[in-house]
PDB file of C-alpha atoms and ligand atoms in Angstrom:
ATOM      1  CA  UNK U 923      12.892 -92.602 195.953  1.00 61.00           C
ATOM      2  CA  UNK U 924      11.682 -92.551 192.629  1.00 68.00           C
ATOM      3  CA  UNK U 925      13.475 -94.007 189.275  1.00 83.00           C
ATOM      4  CA  UNK U 926      16.549 -92.201 188.289  1.00 93.00           C
ATOM      5  CA  UNK U 927      15.094 -90.012 185.041  1.00 95.00           C
ATOM      6  CA  UNK U 928      18.786 -90.402 183.487  1.00 95.00           C
ATOM      7  CA  UNK U 929      17.362 -94.182 182.263  1.00 94.00           C
ATOM      8  CA  UNK U 930      17.298 -94.131 178.807  1.00 94.00           C
ATOM      9  CA  UNK U 931      13.676 -96.210 179.299  1.00 95.00           C
ATOM     10  CA  UNK U 932      12.601 -93.413 181.928  1.00 95.00           C
ATOM     11  CA  UNK U 933      13.729 -90.300 179.396  1.00 96.00           C
ATOM     12  CA  UNK U 934      11.958 -91.945 176.222  1.00 96.00           C
ATOM     13  CA  UNK U 935       9.047 -92.268 178.494  1.00 96.00           C
ATOM     14  CA  UNK U 936       9.521 -88.523 180.193  1.00 97.00           C
ATOM     15  CA  UNK U 937      10.011 -87.513 176.189  1.00 96.00           C
ATOM     16  CA  UNK U 938       6.723 -89.085 175.034  1.00 97.00           C
ATOM     17  CA  UNK U 939       4.638 -88.352 177.514  1.00 97.00           C
ATOM     18  CA  UNK U 940       5.159 -84.544 176.855  1.00 97.00           C
ATOM     19  CA  UNK U 941       5.847 -84.223 172.997  1.00 97.00           C
ATOM     20  CA  UNK U 942       9.435 -82.930 173.327  1.00 97.00           C
ATOM     21  CA  UNK U 943      11.939 -83.346 170.598  1.00 97.00           C
ATOM     22  CA  UNK U 944      16.019 -82.005 170.849  1.00 96.00           C
ATOM     23  CA  UNK U 945      16.883 -79.071 169.217  1.00 96.00           C
ATOM     24  CA  UNK U 946      20.319 -79.455 168.557  1.00 95.00           C
ATOM     25  CA  UNK U 947      21.079 -75.382 168.309  1.00 96.00           C
ATOM     26  CA  UNK U 948      20.570 -75.444 171.988  1.00 98.00           C
ATOM     27  CA  UNK U 949      22.681 -78.196 172.392  1.00 97.00           C
ATOM     28  CA  UNK U 950      20.459 -80.283 174.347  1.00 98.00           C
ATOM     29  CA  UNK U 951      22.486 -83.861 174.387  1.00 97.00           C
ATOM     30  CA  UNK U 952      20.866 -85.236 177.304  1.00 98.00           C
ATOM     31  CA  UNK U 953      22.895 -88.034 180.004  1.00 97.00           C
ATOM     32  CA  UNK U 954      21.068 -91.137 180.373  1.00 97.00           C
ATOM     33  CA  UNK U 955      24.206 -92.624 182.572  1.00 96.00           C
ATOM     34  CA  UNK U 956      22.532 -92.227 186.358  1.00 95.00           C
ATOM     35  CA  UNK U 957      26.852 -93.758 187.279  1.00 96.00           C
ATOM     36  CA  UNK U 958      27.996 -90.990 185.171  1.00 97.00           C
ATOM     37  CA  UNK U 959      26.085 -88.091 187.474  1.00 97.00           C
ATOM     38  CA  UNK U 960      26.338 -90.127 190.621  1.00 96.00           C
ATOM     39  CA  UNK U 961      30.406 -88.796 189.820  1.00 97.00           C
ATOM     40  CA  UNK U 962      30.110 -85.904 188.677  1.00 97.00           C
ATOM     41  CA  UNK U 963      27.594 -84.910 191.734  1.00 97.00           C
ATOM     42  CA  UNK U 964      31.009 -86.509 194.068  1.00 97.00           C
ATOM     43  CA  UNK U 965      33.574 -84.907 192.195  1.00 98.00           C
ATOM     44  CA  UNK U 966      31.591 -81.507 193.331  1.00 98.00           C
ATOM     45  CA  UNK U 967      32.166 -82.474 196.881  1.00 98.00           C
ATOM     46  CA  UNK U 968      28.624 -81.600 197.558  1.00 98.00           C
ATOM     47  CA  UNK U 969      27.206 -81.653 201.436  1.00 97.00           C
ATOM     48  CA  UNK U 970      23.904 -80.288 202.441  1.00 98.00           C
ATOM     49  CA  UNK U 971      24.875 -77.256 203.364  1.00 98.00           C
ATOM     50  CA  UNK U 972      25.802 -76.284 199.277  1.00 98.00           C
ATOM     51  CA  UNK U 973      24.162 -73.699 197.687  1.00 98.00           C
ATOM     52  CA  UNK U 974      24.051 -75.419 193.283  1.00 98.00           C
ATOM     53  CA  UNK U 975      23.897 -73.100 190.033  1.00 99.00           C
ATOM     54  CA  UNK U 976      23.143 -76.121 187.372  1.00 98.00           C
ATOM     55  CA  UNK U 977      23.377 -74.671 183.934  1.00 98.00           C
ATOM     56  CA  UNK U 978      20.745 -75.928 180.922  1.00 98.00           C
ATOM     57  CA  UNK U 979      18.623 -78.864 183.273  1.00 98.00           C
ATOM     58  CA  UNK U 980      17.515 -80.671 180.299  1.00 98.00           C
ATOM     59  CA  UNK U 981      14.542 -82.708 181.381  1.00 98.00           C
ATOM     60  CA  UNK U 982      16.330 -82.555 185.218  1.00 98.00           C
ATOM     61  CA  UNK U 983      18.834 -85.768 184.961  1.00 98.00           C
ATOM     62  CA  UNK U 984      21.633 -84.153 187.053  1.00 98.00           C
ATOM     63  CA  UNK U 985      18.744 -81.164 188.713  1.00 98.00           C
ATOM     64  CA  UNK U 986      17.760 -84.433 191.124  1.00 97.00           C
ATOM     65  CA  UNK U 987      20.823 -85.892 192.032  1.00 97.00           C
ATOM     66  CA  UNK U 988      22.179 -82.295 193.127  1.00 98.00           C
ATOM     67  CA  UNK U 989      18.863 -81.602 194.581  1.00 98.00           C
ATOM     68  CA  UNK U 990      19.517 -85.628 196.628  1.00 97.00           C
ATOM     69  CA  UNK U 991      22.810 -84.305 197.488  1.00 97.00           C
ATOM     70  CA  UNK U 992      22.862 -80.412 197.827  1.00 98.00           C
ATOM     71  CA  UNK U 993      20.685 -77.554 200.321  1.00 98.00           C
ATOM     72  CA  UNK U 994      19.281 -76.010 197.209  1.00 98.00           C
ATOM     73  CA  UNK U 995      19.710 -75.730 193.451  1.00 98.00           C
ATOM     74  CA  UNK U 996      18.833 -72.534 190.743  1.00 98.00           C
ATOM     75  CA  UNK U 997      19.171 -74.020 187.315  1.00 98.00           C
ATOM     76  CA  UNK U 998      19.134 -72.093 184.302  1.00 98.00           C
ATOM     77  CA  UNK U 999      16.955 -73.495 181.019  1.00 98.00           C
ATOM     78  CA  UNK U1000      16.650 -71.186 177.938  1.00 98.00           C
ATOM     79  CA  UNK U1001      13.843 -73.630 176.164  1.00 98.00           C
ATOM     80  CA  UNK U1002      10.787 -72.647 177.408  1.00 98.00           C
ATOM     81  CA  UNK U1003       9.019 -76.182 176.483  1.00 98.00           C
ATOM     82  CA  UNK U1004      11.267 -77.832 179.538  1.00 98.00           C
ATOM     83  CA  UNK U1005       9.718 -75.504 181.954  1.00 98.00           C
ATOM     84  CA  UNK U1006       6.438 -77.683 182.317  1.00 98.00           C
ATOM     85  CA  UNK U1007       8.465 -81.074 182.048  1.00 98.00           C
ATOM     86  CA  UNK U1008      10.693 -80.265 184.931  1.00 98.00           C
ATOM     87  CA  UNK U1009       7.843 -79.005 186.767  1.00 98.00           C
ATOM     88  CA  UNK U1010       6.563 -82.207 186.322  1.00 97.00           C
ATOM     89  CA  UNK U1011      10.486 -85.179 186.323  1.00 98.00           C
ATOM     90  CA  UNK U1012      11.213 -82.186 189.647  1.00 98.00           C
ATOM     91  CA  UNK U1013       7.793 -81.981 191.606  1.00 97.00           C
ATOM     92  CA  UNK U1014       9.240 -85.124 194.526  1.00 96.00           C
ATOM     93  CA  UNK U1015      12.217 -81.775 195.153  1.00 97.00           C
ATOM     94  CA  UNK U1016      11.574 -79.047 196.677  1.00 98.00           C
ATOM     95  CA  UNK U1017      14.894 -77.155 196.816  1.00 98.00           C
ATOM     96  CA  UNK U1018      15.261 -76.771 193.385  1.00 98.00           C
ATOM     97  CA  UNK U1019      14.601 -73.150 191.208  1.00 98.00           C
ATOM     98  CA  UNK U1020      14.171 -73.257 187.738  1.00 98.00           C
ATOM     99  CA  UNK U1021      14.750 -69.920 186.177  1.00 98.00           C
ATOM    100  CA  UNK U1022      13.536 -69.472 182.511  1.00 98.00           C
ATOM    101  CA  UNK U1023      16.844 -67.517 181.521  1.00 98.00           C
ATOM    102  CA  UNK U1024      19.690 -67.693 179.086  1.00 98.00           C
ATOM    103  CA  UNK U1025      23.034 -67.896 181.236  1.00 98.00           C
ATOM    104  CA  UNK U1026      24.614 -65.747 179.223  1.00 98.00           C
ATOM    105  CA  UNK U1027      22.416 -62.378 179.954  1.00 98.00           C
ATOM    106  CA  UNK U1028      21.671 -63.001 183.977  1.00 98.00           C
ATOM    107  CA  UNK U1029      22.357 -61.492 186.621  1.00 98.00           C
ATOM    108  CA  UNK U1030      24.093 -64.368 188.677  1.00 98.00           C
ATOM    109  CA  UNK U1031      25.064 -62.139 192.025  1.00 98.00           C
ATOM    110  CA  UNK U1032      21.447 -60.766 192.109  1.00 98.00           C
ATOM    111  CA  UNK U1033      20.141 -64.470 191.967  1.00 98.00           C
ATOM    112  CA  UNK U1034      23.002 -65.275 194.863  1.00 98.00           C
ATOM    113  CA  UNK U1035      21.687 -62.736 196.583  1.00 98.00           C
ATOM    114  CA  UNK U1036      17.998 -63.513 196.787  1.00 98.00           C
ATOM    115  CA  UNK U1037      18.839 -67.659 196.413  1.00 98.00           C
ATOM    116  CA  UNK U1038      21.589 -68.540 198.173  1.00 98.00           C
ATOM    117  CA  UNK U1039      21.954 -66.154 201.456  1.00 96.00           C
ATOM    118  CA  UNK U1040      21.852 -69.456 203.754  1.00 96.00           C
ATOM    119  CA  UNK U1041      24.048 -72.051 202.067  1.00 98.00           C
ATOM    120  CA  UNK U1042      27.971 -72.513 203.360  1.00 98.00           C
ATOM    121  CA  UNK U1043      29.409 -72.568 199.923  1.00 98.00           C
ATOM    122  CA  UNK U1044      28.503 -72.137 196.034  1.00 98.00           C
ATOM    123  CA  UNK U1045      28.877 -74.334 193.198  1.00 98.00           C
ATOM    124  CA  UNK U1046      28.164 -74.844 190.021  1.00 98.00           C
ATOM    125  CA  UNK U1047      27.750 -78.053 188.236  1.00 98.00           C
ATOM    126  CA  UNK U1048      26.273 -78.548 185.055  1.00 98.00           C
ATOM    127  CA  UNK U1049      26.493 -80.915 181.629  1.00 98.00           C
ATOM    128  CA  UNK U1050      26.937 -77.695 179.473  1.00 98.00           C
ATOM    129  CA  UNK U1051      25.287 -77.087 175.653  1.00 98.00           C
ATOM    130  CA  UNK U1052      28.326 -77.213 173.910  1.00 96.00           C
ATOM    131  CA  UNK U1053      27.836 -75.006 171.423  1.00 96.00           C
ATOM    132  CA  UNK U1054      28.486 -71.966 173.878  1.00 97.00           C
ATOM    133  CA  UNK U1055      31.130 -73.614 177.144  1.00 97.00           C
ATOM    134  CA  UNK U1056      34.014 -71.325 176.959  1.00 97.00           C
ATOM    135  CA  UNK U1057      31.748 -68.145 177.283  1.00 98.00           C
ATOM    136  CA  UNK U1058      29.907 -69.712 180.133  1.00 98.00           C
ATOM    137  CA  UNK U1059      32.752 -70.638 182.369  1.00 98.00           C
ATOM    138  CA  UNK U1060      34.487 -67.036 181.189  1.00 97.00           C
ATOM    139  CA  UNK U1061      31.586 -64.922 182.445  1.00 98.00           C
ATOM    140  CA  UNK U1062      31.244 -67.340 185.712  1.00 98.00           C
ATOM    141  CA  UNK U1063      34.679 -66.133 186.055  1.00 96.00           C
ATOM    142  CA  UNK U1064      35.159 -62.617 185.506  1.00 95.00           C
ATOM    143  CA  UNK U1065      32.014 -61.484 186.904  1.00 97.00           C
ATOM    144  CA  UNK U1066      33.978 -62.660 190.047  1.00 95.00           C
ATOM    145  CA  UNK U1067      31.245 -64.869 191.562  1.00 97.00           C
ATOM    146  CA  UNK U1068      31.220 -65.855 194.898  1.00 98.00           C
ATOM    147  CA  UNK U1069      31.279 -70.242 193.953  1.00 98.00           C
ATOM    148  CA  UNK U1070      34.122 -72.006 195.088  1.00 98.00           C
ATOM    149  CA  UNK U1071      34.345 -73.743 191.769  1.00 98.00           C
ATOM    150  CA  UNK U1072      32.579 -75.641 188.358  1.00 98.00           C
ATOM    151  CA  UNK U1073      32.386 -78.922 188.029  1.00 98.00           C
ATOM    152  CA  UNK U1074      31.443 -79.379 184.183  1.00 98.00           C
ATOM    153  CA  UNK U1075      30.748 -81.900 181.218  1.00 98.00           C
ATOM    154  CA  UNK U1076      32.247 -80.434 178.260  1.00 98.00           C
ATOM    155  CA  UNK U1077      34.026 -81.041 174.772  1.00 98.00           C
ATOM    156  CA  UNK U1078      36.732 -83.394 175.614  1.00 98.00           C
ATOM    157  CA  UNK U1079      38.824 -80.918 172.948  1.00 97.00           C
ATOM    158  CA  UNK U1080      38.153 -78.020 175.348  1.00 98.00           C
ATOM    159  CA  UNK U1081      39.124 -79.612 178.266  1.00 98.00           C
ATOM    160  CA  UNK U1082      42.346 -80.284 177.234  1.00 98.00           C
ATOM    161  CA  UNK U1083      42.549 -76.910 176.113  1.00 98.00           C
ATOM    162  CA  UNK U1084      41.619 -75.402 179.635  1.00 98.00           C
ATOM    163  CA  UNK U1085      43.590 -77.745 181.519  1.00 98.00           C
ATOM    164  CA  UNK U1086      46.545 -77.590 179.104  1.00 98.00           C
ATOM    165  CA  UNK U1087      50.616 -77.369 180.525  1.00 97.00           C
ATOM    166  CA  UNK U1088      52.758 -74.932 178.757  1.00 96.00           C
ATOM    167  CA  UNK U1089      54.650 -76.456 175.963  1.00 94.00           C
ATOM    168  CA  UNK U1090      52.019 -78.446 174.759  1.00 96.00           C
ATOM    169  CA  UNK U1091      50.148 -77.692 171.583  1.00 94.00           C
ATOM    170  CA  UNK U1092      46.837 -77.578 173.637  1.00 97.00           C
ATOM    171  CA  UNK U1093      48.169 -74.693 175.578  1.00 97.00           C
ATOM    172  CA  UNK U1094      46.527 -71.324 175.006  1.00 96.00           C
ATOM    173  CA  UNK U1095      45.122 -68.283 175.864  1.00 95.00           C
ATOM    174  CA  UNK U1096      42.324 -70.260 176.855  1.00 96.00           C
ATOM    175  CA  UNK U1097      44.043 -72.047 179.956  1.00 97.00           C
ATOM    176  CA  UNK U1098      45.872 -69.281 180.630  1.00 97.00           C
ATOM    177  CA  UNK U1099      42.149 -66.846 181.377  1.00 96.00           C
ATOM    178  CA  UNK U1100      41.441 -70.569 183.196  1.00 98.00           C
ATOM    179  CA  UNK U1101      44.316 -71.274 185.049  1.00 98.00           C
ATOM    180  CA  UNK U1102      44.245 -67.833 186.178  1.00 98.00           C
ATOM    181  CA  UNK U1103      41.608 -67.721 188.323  1.00 97.00           C
ATOM    182  CA  UNK U1104      41.514 -71.697 189.066  1.00 98.00           C
ATOM    183  CA  UNK U1105      43.247 -75.136 189.242  1.00 97.00           C
ATOM    184  CA  UNK U1106      41.941 -76.719 186.620  1.00 97.00           C
ATOM    185  CA  UNK U1107      41.620 -81.107 185.765  1.00 97.00           C
ATOM    186  CA  UNK U1108      40.724 -83.073 184.017  1.00 97.00           C
ATOM    187  CA  UNK U1109      38.800 -85.774 186.294  1.00 98.00           C
ATOM    188  CA  UNK U1110      36.602 -88.034 183.579  1.00 97.00           C
ATOM    189  CA  UNK U1111      36.606 -89.411 180.035  1.00 98.00           C
ATOM    190  CA  UNK U1112      33.041 -89.348 179.314  1.00 97.00           C
ATOM    191  CA  UNK U1113      31.779 -91.840 176.104  1.00 95.00           C
ATOM    192  CA  UNK U1114      29.589 -90.428 173.709  1.00 96.00           C
ATOM    193  CA  UNK U1115      26.875 -94.001 174.573  1.00 95.00           C
ATOM    194  CA  UNK U1116      25.690 -91.861 178.038  1.00 96.00           C
ATOM    195  CA  UNK U1117      24.057 -89.296 175.836  1.00 97.00           C
ATOM    196  CA  UNK U1118      20.601 -88.691 173.549  1.00 96.00           C
ATOM    197  CA  UNK U1119      20.685 -88.013 171.431  1.00 96.00           C
ATOM    198  CA  UNK U1120      25.057 -88.593 171.288  1.00 96.00           C
ATOM    199  CA  UNK U1121      27.061 -85.658 170.759  1.00 95.00           C
ATOM    200  CA  UNK U1122      30.135 -85.764 167.380  1.00 93.00           C
ATOM    201  CA  UNK U1123      32.840 -85.548 170.246  1.00 94.00           C
ATOM    202  CA  UNK U1124      34.184 -87.382 173.456  1.00 95.00           C
ATOM    203  CA  UNK U1125      33.394 -84.987 176.403  1.00 98.00           C
ATOM    204  CA  UNK U1126      34.958 -84.654 179.845  1.00 98.00           C
ATOM    205  CA  UNK U1127      34.080 -83.630 183.374  1.00 98.00           C
ATOM    206  CA  UNK U1128      36.229 -80.586 184.296  1.00 98.00           C
ATOM    207  CA  UNK U1129      36.342 -79.741 187.883  1.00 98.00           C
ATOM    208  CA  UNK U1130      38.494 -75.983 188.356  1.00 98.00           C
ATOM    209  CA  UNK U1131      38.257 -75.046 191.816  1.00 98.00           C
ATOM    210  CA  UNK U1132      38.626 -71.035 192.605  1.00 98.00           C
ATOM    211  CA  UNK U1133      42.225 -70.342 193.854  1.00 97.00           C
ATOM    212  CA  UNK U1134      42.510 -68.074 196.827  1.00 96.00           C
ATOM    213  CA  UNK U1135      44.214 -65.050 195.076  1.00 95.00           C
ATOM    214  CA  UNK U1136      44.752 -65.782 190.968  1.00 96.00           C
ATOM    215  CA  UNK U1137      48.134 -67.915 190.147  1.00 97.00           C
ATOM    216  CA  UNK U1138      50.010 -64.943 189.475  1.00 98.00           C
ATOM    217  CA  UNK U1139      49.410 -61.160 190.456  1.00 97.00           C
ATOM    218  CA  UNK U1140      50.015 -58.125 187.416  1.00 98.00           C
ATOM    219  CA  UNK U1141      49.482 -54.526 187.135  1.00 97.00           C
ATOM    220  CA  UNK U1142      47.058 -54.829 184.814  1.00 97.00           C
ATOM    221  CA  UNK U1143      44.579 -58.214 184.103  1.00 96.00           C
ATOM    222  CA  UNK U1144      42.472 -56.561 181.489  1.00 96.00           C
ATOM    223  CA  UNK U1145      46.267 -56.013 179.994  1.00 97.00           C
ATOM    224  CA  UNK U1146      47.569 -59.616 180.575  1.00 98.00           C
ATOM    225  CA  UNK U1147      45.057 -61.327 178.904  1.00 97.00           C
ATOM    226  CA  UNK U1148      45.574 -59.101 175.968  1.00 97.00           C
ATOM    227  CA  UNK U1149      48.926 -59.971 175.567  1.00 97.00           C
ATOM    228  CA  UNK U1150      48.441 -63.335 176.223  1.00 97.00           C
ATOM    229  CA  UNK U1151      45.953 -63.438 173.514  1.00 96.00           C
ATOM    230  CA  UNK U1152      48.104 -61.871 171.317  1.00 97.00           C
ATOM    231  CA  UNK U1153      51.514 -63.971 171.903  1.00 97.00           C
ATOM    232  CA  UNK U1154      49.082 -66.981 170.760  1.00 96.00           C
ATOM    233  CA  UNK U1155      47.559 -64.768 167.346  1.00 95.00           C
ATOM    234  CA  UNK U1156      49.768 -67.176 165.222  1.00 95.00           C
ATOM    235  CA  UNK U1157      50.635 -69.891 166.895  1.00 91.00           C
ATOM    236  CA  UNK U1158      53.948 -70.931 164.301  1.00 92.00           C
ATOM    237  CA  UNK U1159      55.443 -67.540 165.006  1.00 95.00           C
ATOM    238  CA  UNK U1160      57.475 -66.030 167.423  1.00 96.00           C
ATOM    239  CA  UNK U1161      56.894 -63.819 170.423  1.00 96.00           C
ATOM    240  CA  UNK U1162      58.645 -61.476 168.990  1.00 96.00           C
ATOM    241  CA  UNK U1163      56.361 -61.309 165.181  1.00 96.00           C
ATOM    242  CA  UNK U1164      53.277 -61.874 167.294  1.00 97.00           C
ATOM    243  CA  UNK U1165      53.733 -58.604 169.454  1.00 97.00           C
ATOM    244  CA  UNK U1166      55.383 -56.558 166.661  1.00 97.00           C
ATOM    245  CA  UNK U1167      51.708 -57.677 164.939  1.00 96.00           C
ATOM    246  CA  UNK U1168      49.529 -57.211 167.713  1.00 96.00           C
ATOM    247  CA  UNK U1169      50.416 -54.089 169.846  1.00 97.00           C
ATOM    248  CA  UNK U1170      49.833 -50.985 168.855  1.00 95.00           C
ATOM    249  CA  UNK U1171      52.524 -49.172 166.173  1.00 95.00           C
ATOM    250  CA  UNK U1172      54.226 -51.973 167.492  1.00 94.00           C
ATOM    251  CA  UNK U1173      55.959 -52.421 164.193  1.00 94.00           C
ATOM    252  CA  UNK U1174      57.307 -49.483 164.549  1.00 95.00           C
ATOM    253  CA  UNK U1175      58.390 -50.093 168.196  1.00 95.00           C
ATOM    254  CA  UNK U1176      60.384 -52.949 167.941  1.00 96.00           C
ATOM    255  CA  UNK U1177      62.907 -51.313 170.587  1.00 96.00           C
ATOM    256  CA  UNK U1178      60.311 -50.908 173.173  1.00 97.00           C
ATOM    257  CA  UNK U1179      59.268 -54.804 172.662  1.00 97.00           C
ATOM    258  CA  UNK U1180      62.432 -55.957 172.254  1.00 97.00           C
ATOM    259  CA  UNK U1181      63.065 -54.252 175.790  1.00 97.00           C
ATOM    260  CA  UNK U1182      60.584 -55.459 177.800  1.00 97.00           C
ATOM    261  CA  UNK U1183      61.353 -59.245 176.594  1.00 97.00           C
ATOM    262  CA  UNK U1184      65.002 -58.334 177.894  1.00 97.00           C
ATOM    263  CA  UNK U1185      63.422 -56.773 180.666  1.00 97.00           C
ATOM    264  CA  UNK U1186      61.434 -60.041 181.399  1.00 97.00           C
ATOM    265  CA  UNK U1187      64.377 -62.640 180.978  1.00 97.00           C
ATOM    266  CA  UNK U1188      62.826 -63.904 177.618  1.00 97.00           C
ATOM    267  CA  UNK U1189      64.588 -64.401 174.670  1.00 96.00           C
ATOM    268  CA  UNK U1190      62.492 -62.627 171.437  1.00 95.00           C
ATOM    269  CA  UNK U1191      62.293 -66.070 169.536  1.00 95.00           C
ATOM    270  CA  UNK U1192      60.549 -68.014 171.999  1.00 96.00           C
ATOM    271  CA  UNK U1193      56.897 -69.199 170.841  1.00 96.00           C
ATOM    272  CA  UNK U1194      53.777 -68.128 173.176  1.00 95.00           C
ATOM    273  CA  UNK U1195      53.258 -71.665 173.802  1.00 95.00           C
ATOM    274  CA  UNK U1196      56.588 -72.088 175.657  1.00 96.00           C
ATOM    275  CA  UNK U1197      55.560 -69.624 178.215  1.00 97.00           C
ATOM    276  CA  UNK U1198      54.300 -70.184 181.676  1.00 97.00           C
ATOM    277  CA  UNK U1199      51.804 -67.762 183.152  1.00 97.00           C
ATOM    278  CA  UNK U1200      54.856 -66.315 185.110  1.00 97.00           C
ATOM    279  CA  UNK U1201      56.526 -65.306 182.356  1.00 98.00           C
ATOM    280  CA  UNK U1202      53.096 -63.916 180.619  1.00 98.00           C
ATOM    281  CA  UNK U1203      53.228 -62.354 183.858  1.00 98.00           C
ATOM    282  CA  UNK U1204      56.773 -60.800 183.585  1.00 98.00           C
ATOM    283  CA  UNK U1205      55.958 -59.690 180.228  1.00 98.00           C
ATOM    284  CA  UNK U1206      52.899 -57.653 180.593  1.00 98.00           C
ATOM    285  CA  UNK U1207      54.170 -55.735 183.270  1.00 98.00           C
ATOM    286  CA  UNK U1208      57.224 -54.570 181.183  1.00 98.00           C
ATOM    287  CA  UNK U1209      55.136 -54.012 178.268  1.00 98.00           C
ATOM    288  CA  UNK U1210      51.994 -52.459 180.422  1.00 97.00           C
ATOM    289  CA  UNK U1211      54.352 -49.388 180.985  1.00 97.00           C
ATOM    290  CA  UNK U1212      55.322 -48.962 177.384  1.00 95.00           C
ATOM    291  CA  UNK U1213      51.964 -49.746 175.898  1.00 94.00           C
ATOM    292  CA  UNK U1214      49.168 -50.321 178.194  1.00 86.00           C
TER     293      UNK U1214
HETATM  294  N1  SAM Z1665      21.713 -80.905 182.411  1.00 66.86           N
HETATM  295  C1  SAM Z1665      20.742 -82.049 181.424  1.00 66.86           C
HETATM  296  C2  SAM Z1665      21.452 -83.402 180.564  1.00 66.86           C
HETATM  297  O1  SAM Z1665      22.699 -83.594 181.509  1.00 66.86           O
HETATM  298  O2  SAM Z1665      20.998 -84.572 180.532  1.00 66.86           O
HETATM  299  C3  SAM Z1665      20.931 -81.472 180.049  1.00 66.86           C
HETATM  300  C4  SAM Z1665      22.078 -80.619 179.361  1.00 66.86           C
HETATM  301  S1  SAM Z1665      22.280 -80.520 177.740  1.00 66.86           S
HETATM  302  C5  SAM Z1665      24.113 -80.655 177.251  1.00 66.86           C
HETATM  303  C6  SAM Z1665      22.452 -78.575 177.901  1.00 66.86           C
HETATM  304  C7  SAM Z1665      21.448 -77.825 178.235  1.00 66.86           C
HETATM  305  O3  SAM Z1665      21.149 -76.469 178.444  1.00 66.86           O
HETATM  306  C8  SAM Z1665      19.315 -78.224 177.427  1.00 66.86           C
HETATM  307  O4  SAM Z1665      18.983 -78.155 178.127  1.00 66.86           O
HETATM  308  C9  SAM Z1665      19.626 -76.440 177.037  1.00 66.86           C
HETATM  309  O5  SAM Z1665      18.350 -76.254 176.511  1.00 66.86           O
HETATM  310  C10 SAM Z1665      19.579 -75.737 177.582  1.00 66.86           C
HETATM  311  N2  SAM Z1665      20.583 -74.189 177.298  1.00 66.86           N
HETATM  312  C11 SAM Z1665      21.162 -74.274 176.778  1.00 66.86           C
HETATM  313  N3  SAM Z1665      21.703 -72.666 176.111  1.00 66.86           N
HETATM  314  C12 SAM Z1665      21.214 -72.193 177.398  1.00 66.86           C
HETATM  315  C13 SAM Z1665      21.661 -70.819 178.039  1.00 66.86           C
HETATM  316  N4  SAM Z1665      22.637 -69.929 176.506  1.00 66.86           N
HETATM  317  N5  SAM Z1665      21.673 -70.686 179.030  1.00 66.86           N
HETATM  318  C14 SAM Z1665      20.679 -71.491 180.104  1.00 66.86           C
HETATM  319  N6  SAM Z1665      20.056 -73.141 179.447  1.00 66.86           N
HETATM  320  C15 SAM Z1665      20.859 -73.272 177.565  1.00 66.86           C
END
């Protein structure tokens, strides 16, 4: 087996050979620690029957670990300059397909149909570009792709918000959006020193495994997410205040809102951050016939 790409020496060699320079605007912080990569693949629970979707292979540091453990890897890379480098570094692996596309614009469902007909399960595994972490994760979940889960490196602060429990300062509409679809947990905290260049923030690996069905059942999903977002619009305000500001004609229809809160068994003076997912579901179901 060839020496890992993700060592400081080999990464520098590859970059010099190809005259590559980092683009900060594309979130290019490459991993240079093979142990971290081994841990990430282990947390993803990959087997020779898994198809992996990777986002942002960079020079292939994580990709080669995925290729060694999974059946097939499809990796989306936006930066054209990396394509010849990846063709070089990943030449020992015949189970990797590099797709030169912005993940946010990609038809992932179609790619899955074309590339993953012969795999038993699909996982998303990536060291995400930090400037677009949240839109990427939400796209993967909202498109209801046939994936088992997502294991990704991201900013620790975003990871904390994704996995947050009610009553904490990190808990918000992002926690709800993601925990609605998945069980989300932080599996590893990662120091800055394992990247070049080093990012400004600490990182974490988050594992999100898709639930068989959403955490709560609601009358209308879009409305449920709108109510959750509205309830956190101004964190210091009460639920009643945020709802009267956010709902159409809310100020005139205070009694309708009070009625819905009562129906859902929620005190109007509470703050959004204290509501569990079940309480948000009860609240949005009570508001939906009136405002949906
Ligand atoms: N996987 C490599 C590693 O761990 O060393 C590189 C990770 S680096 C944090 C993020 C990668 O995502 C970069 O290669 C960057 O060019 C790529 N990228 C940035 N925005 C992207 C997008 N919208 N779609 C696909 N790839 C993107």
